Structures are given as structure tokens and as C-alpha cells.
């Protein structure tokens, strides 16, 4: 879930703030934060791990783990909602350009990804709320067991169907830096107060 929030934040900074963030080769920098944060959280929660009814989660001696996960899930969900709403707003306002079909398709993609994100993680937050109150029943375990892998599989399928399995670029040289081809688009989206102006060039005609 941290990776999803990081992607939403980076996309927001690129589209709405025109900030080009280098994520390294194969986007390896995206995985640094999702690896560090759980490792740090596991240190104080180590003594609370154990059997939890139908899976290994916590020993129910304390509500520390579900409370931390619930706060983290809610904060990431709110951050992702803010970022995706800002991206959708920037896309809608920037429709003064000629590629309205492209913007409409992008808007649909954002809405679908956001819907799948909420659909995948809402059952987990419901489970955590029940777990804090010591009322986790069989049905909530089943819903979490289904929603977590199903959300990842559906998101992968939608991404491959929308973007393709391999990134291909029509322009020469853009394969080295995929984000460079969006610099002009990001600049126009950031400054979406009105349509871009065209400077008039004076052409001097010399008659022989």
C-alpha cells in the first residue's frame, strides 16, 4: 500500500507541479520507502506477532499492530485521493489542447485505478476496525483473503491492457529518459490558467 501511495504522490508532483522525479533504473527507488517503513514498524511490533485465528498476524494481546496499520492505511488512502483528484482536475482543465481524446482516456484510467484501490483496501480497513474491537469474524477474514490478491491481479491486468507490457516510444532517444517526453505537457498543465499563446513572428520579405 505504501508503494501505491508513493506512485500517487510522484504522479501528482509530475503532473500538477511539473517536477521531474528520477526514480532510477527500473524504478528501483520506488521500493526503498516501502521496504524501510515496514522494517522500522516491525521493531516495536515484534513481540505482538503470533497466531490470529485463521492466519499468522498478531497474538491479540495488544491492539498495537491493527491500530498502526489502520492509521497508515487511512493516511495513504487520503493522500492518494488528494493526489488523484488533483491530477484529474489538472487533466480536465487542460483540455483546451487538441488531444481531448487522450485526456479523456487518461481521466478514465485514473478513475479506474482509484476505484480499484478503494475496492482492494476498504475490506482490510474494516477488518482492522473489527480486530481492534476484538470482533474479527470468519466472514471478514474471507473478504480480506479475496480482496488483497484479487485487487493486485486486476490492477496488473488493467495496467497491461492500458499501457502494454513493454514501454515503447515513437521518438528517437526518449527510451533513455521516458519522463523527458512529458516536459512540455507538464509545463502546460502546471500553468493551466488559459490556453497557450502563440508569439507573432515578423517575417521580412525582400523583393528583388
mmCIF file of N, CA and C in Angstrom, residues 3 40 43 52 54 56 64 67 69 72 80 88-89 96 102 125-126 136 144 148 152 168 184 191 194 204:
data_model
loop_
_atom_site.group_PDB
_atom_site.id
_atom_site.type_symbol
_atom_site.label_atom_id
_atom_site.label_comp_id
_atom_site.label_asym_id
_atom_site.label_seq_id
_atom_site.Cartn_x
_atom_site.Cartn_y
_atom_site.Cartn_z
ATOM 1 N N UNK A 3 3.638 1.571 -1.562
ATOM 2 C CA UNK A 3 4.055 1.754 -2.953
ATOM 3 C C UNK A 3 2.976 2.463 -3.754
ATOM 4 N N UNK A 40 11.022 -0.636 9.937
ATOM 5 C CA UNK A 40 11.040 0.161 11.168
ATOM 6 C C UNK A 40 9.840 -0.171 12.053
ATOM 7 N N UNK A 43 9.980 -3.389 14.335
ATOM 8 C CA UNK A 43 10.803 -3.424 15.552
ATOM 9 C C UNK A 43 9.948 -3.315 16.814
ATOM 10 N N UNK A 52 -3.367 -15.662 14.767
ATOM 11 C CA UNK A 52 -4.542 -14.779 14.838
ATOM 12 C C UNK A 52 -5.727 -15.471 14.175
ATOM 13 N N UNK A 54 -7.316 -17.371 11.898
ATOM 14 C CA UNK A 54 -7.195 -18.127 10.652
ATOM 15 C C UNK A 54 -5.875 -17.854 9.925
ATOM 16 N N UNK A 56 -1.483 -16.099 10.538
ATOM 17 C CA UNK A 56 -0.457 -15.577 11.439
ATOM 18 C C UNK A 56 -0.399 -14.067 11.271
ATOM 19 N N UNK A 64 -1.821 -2.880 19.134
ATOM 20 C CA UNK A 64 -0.806 -2.003 18.550
ATOM 21 C C UNK A 64 -0.726 -2.179 17.041
ATOM 22 N N UNK A 67 -3.912 -0.962 15.036
ATOM 23 C CA UNK A 67 -4.041 0.495 15.120
ATOM 24 C C UNK A 67 -3.036 1.189 14.211
ATOM 25 N N UNK A 69 -1.539 -0.097 11.531
ATOM 26 C CA UNK A 69 -1.907 -0.368 10.139
ATOM 27 C C UNK A 69 -3.132 0.428 9.716
ATOM 28 N N UNK A 72 -2.057 4.033 9.153
ATOM 29 C CA UNK A 72 -1.252 4.123 7.935
ATOM 30 C C UNK A 72 -2.117 3.962 6.692
ATOM 31 N N UNK A 80 -3.664 9.456 -1.431
ATOM 32 C CA UNK A 80 -3.913 9.011 -2.804
ATOM 33 C C UNK A 80 -5.149 9.680 -3.385
ATOM 34 N N UNK A 88 -6.779 14.541 -11.815
ATOM 35 C CA UNK A 88 -7.971 14.584 -12.661
ATOM 36 C C UNK A 88 -8.405 16.019 -12.931
ATOM 37 N N UNK A 89 -8.287 16.885 -11.928
ATOM 38 C CA UNK A 89 -8.646 18.296 -12.121
ATOM 39 C C UNK A 89 -7.710 18.961 -13.124
ATOM 40 N N UNK A 96 -8.010 22.394 -23.216
ATOM 41 C CA UNK A 96 -8.030 23.385 -24.291
ATOM 42 C C UNK A 96 -7.127 22.965 -25.437
ATOM 43 N N UNK A 102 -7.195 11.973 -25.791
ATOM 44 C CA UNK A 102 -6.143 11.438 -24.932
ATOM 45 C C UNK A 102 -6.400 11.789 -23.475
ATOM 46 N N UNK A 125 -9.324 -2.314 5.922
ATOM 47 C CA UNK A 125 -9.574 -1.349 6.988
ATOM 48 C C UNK A 125 -10.763 -1.762 7.846
ATOM 49 N N UNK A 126 -11.775 -2.370 7.225
ATOM 50 C CA UNK A 126 -12.908 -2.886 8.001
ATOM 51 C C UNK A 126 -12.442 -4.004 8.932
ATOM 52 N N UNK A 136 -13.297 -9.770 15.166
ATOM 53 C CA UNK A 136 -12.993 -10.263 13.816
ATOM 54 C C UNK A 136 -13.624 -11.633 13.615
ATOM 55 N N UNK A 144 -11.047 -10.293 3.253
ATOM 56 C CA UNK A 144 -9.658 -9.824 3.129
ATOM 57 C C UNK A 144 -8.830 -10.782 2.285
ATOM 58 N N UNK A 148 -7.368 -8.814 -1.273
ATOM 59 C CA UNK A 148 -5.952 -8.460 -1.426
ATOM 60 C C UNK A 148 -5.337 -9.034 -2.701
ATOM 61 N N UNK A 152 -4.658 -6.933 -6.620
ATOM 62 C CA UNK A 152 -3.375 -6.898 -7.313
ATOM 63 C C UNK A 152 -3.443 -7.491 -8.705
ATOM 64 N N UNK A 168 6.985 1.460 -25.159
ATOM 65 C CA UNK A 168 7.531 1.765 -26.479
ATOM 66 C C UNK A 168 7.367 3.245 -26.734
ATOM 67 N N UNK A 184 7.077 19.273 -21.897
ATOM 68 C CA UNK A 184 6.221 20.339 -22.403
ATOM 69 C C UNK A 184 4.793 20.175 -21.923
ATOM 70 N N UNK A 191 0.704 25.345 -15.708
ATOM 71 C CA UNK A 191 0.227 26.703 -15.966
ATOM 72 C C UNK A 191 -1.045 26.622 -16.799
ATOM 73 N N UNK A 194 -4.917 29.361 -18.730
ATOM 74 C CA UNK A 194 -5.536 29.692 -20.003
ATOM 75 C C UNK A 194 -4.796 29.027 -21.124
ATOM 76 N N UNK A 204 10.139 39.351 -42.689
ATOM 77 C CA UNK A 204 10.523 40.405 -43.617
ATOM 78 C C UNK A 204 10.704 39.795 -45.004
#
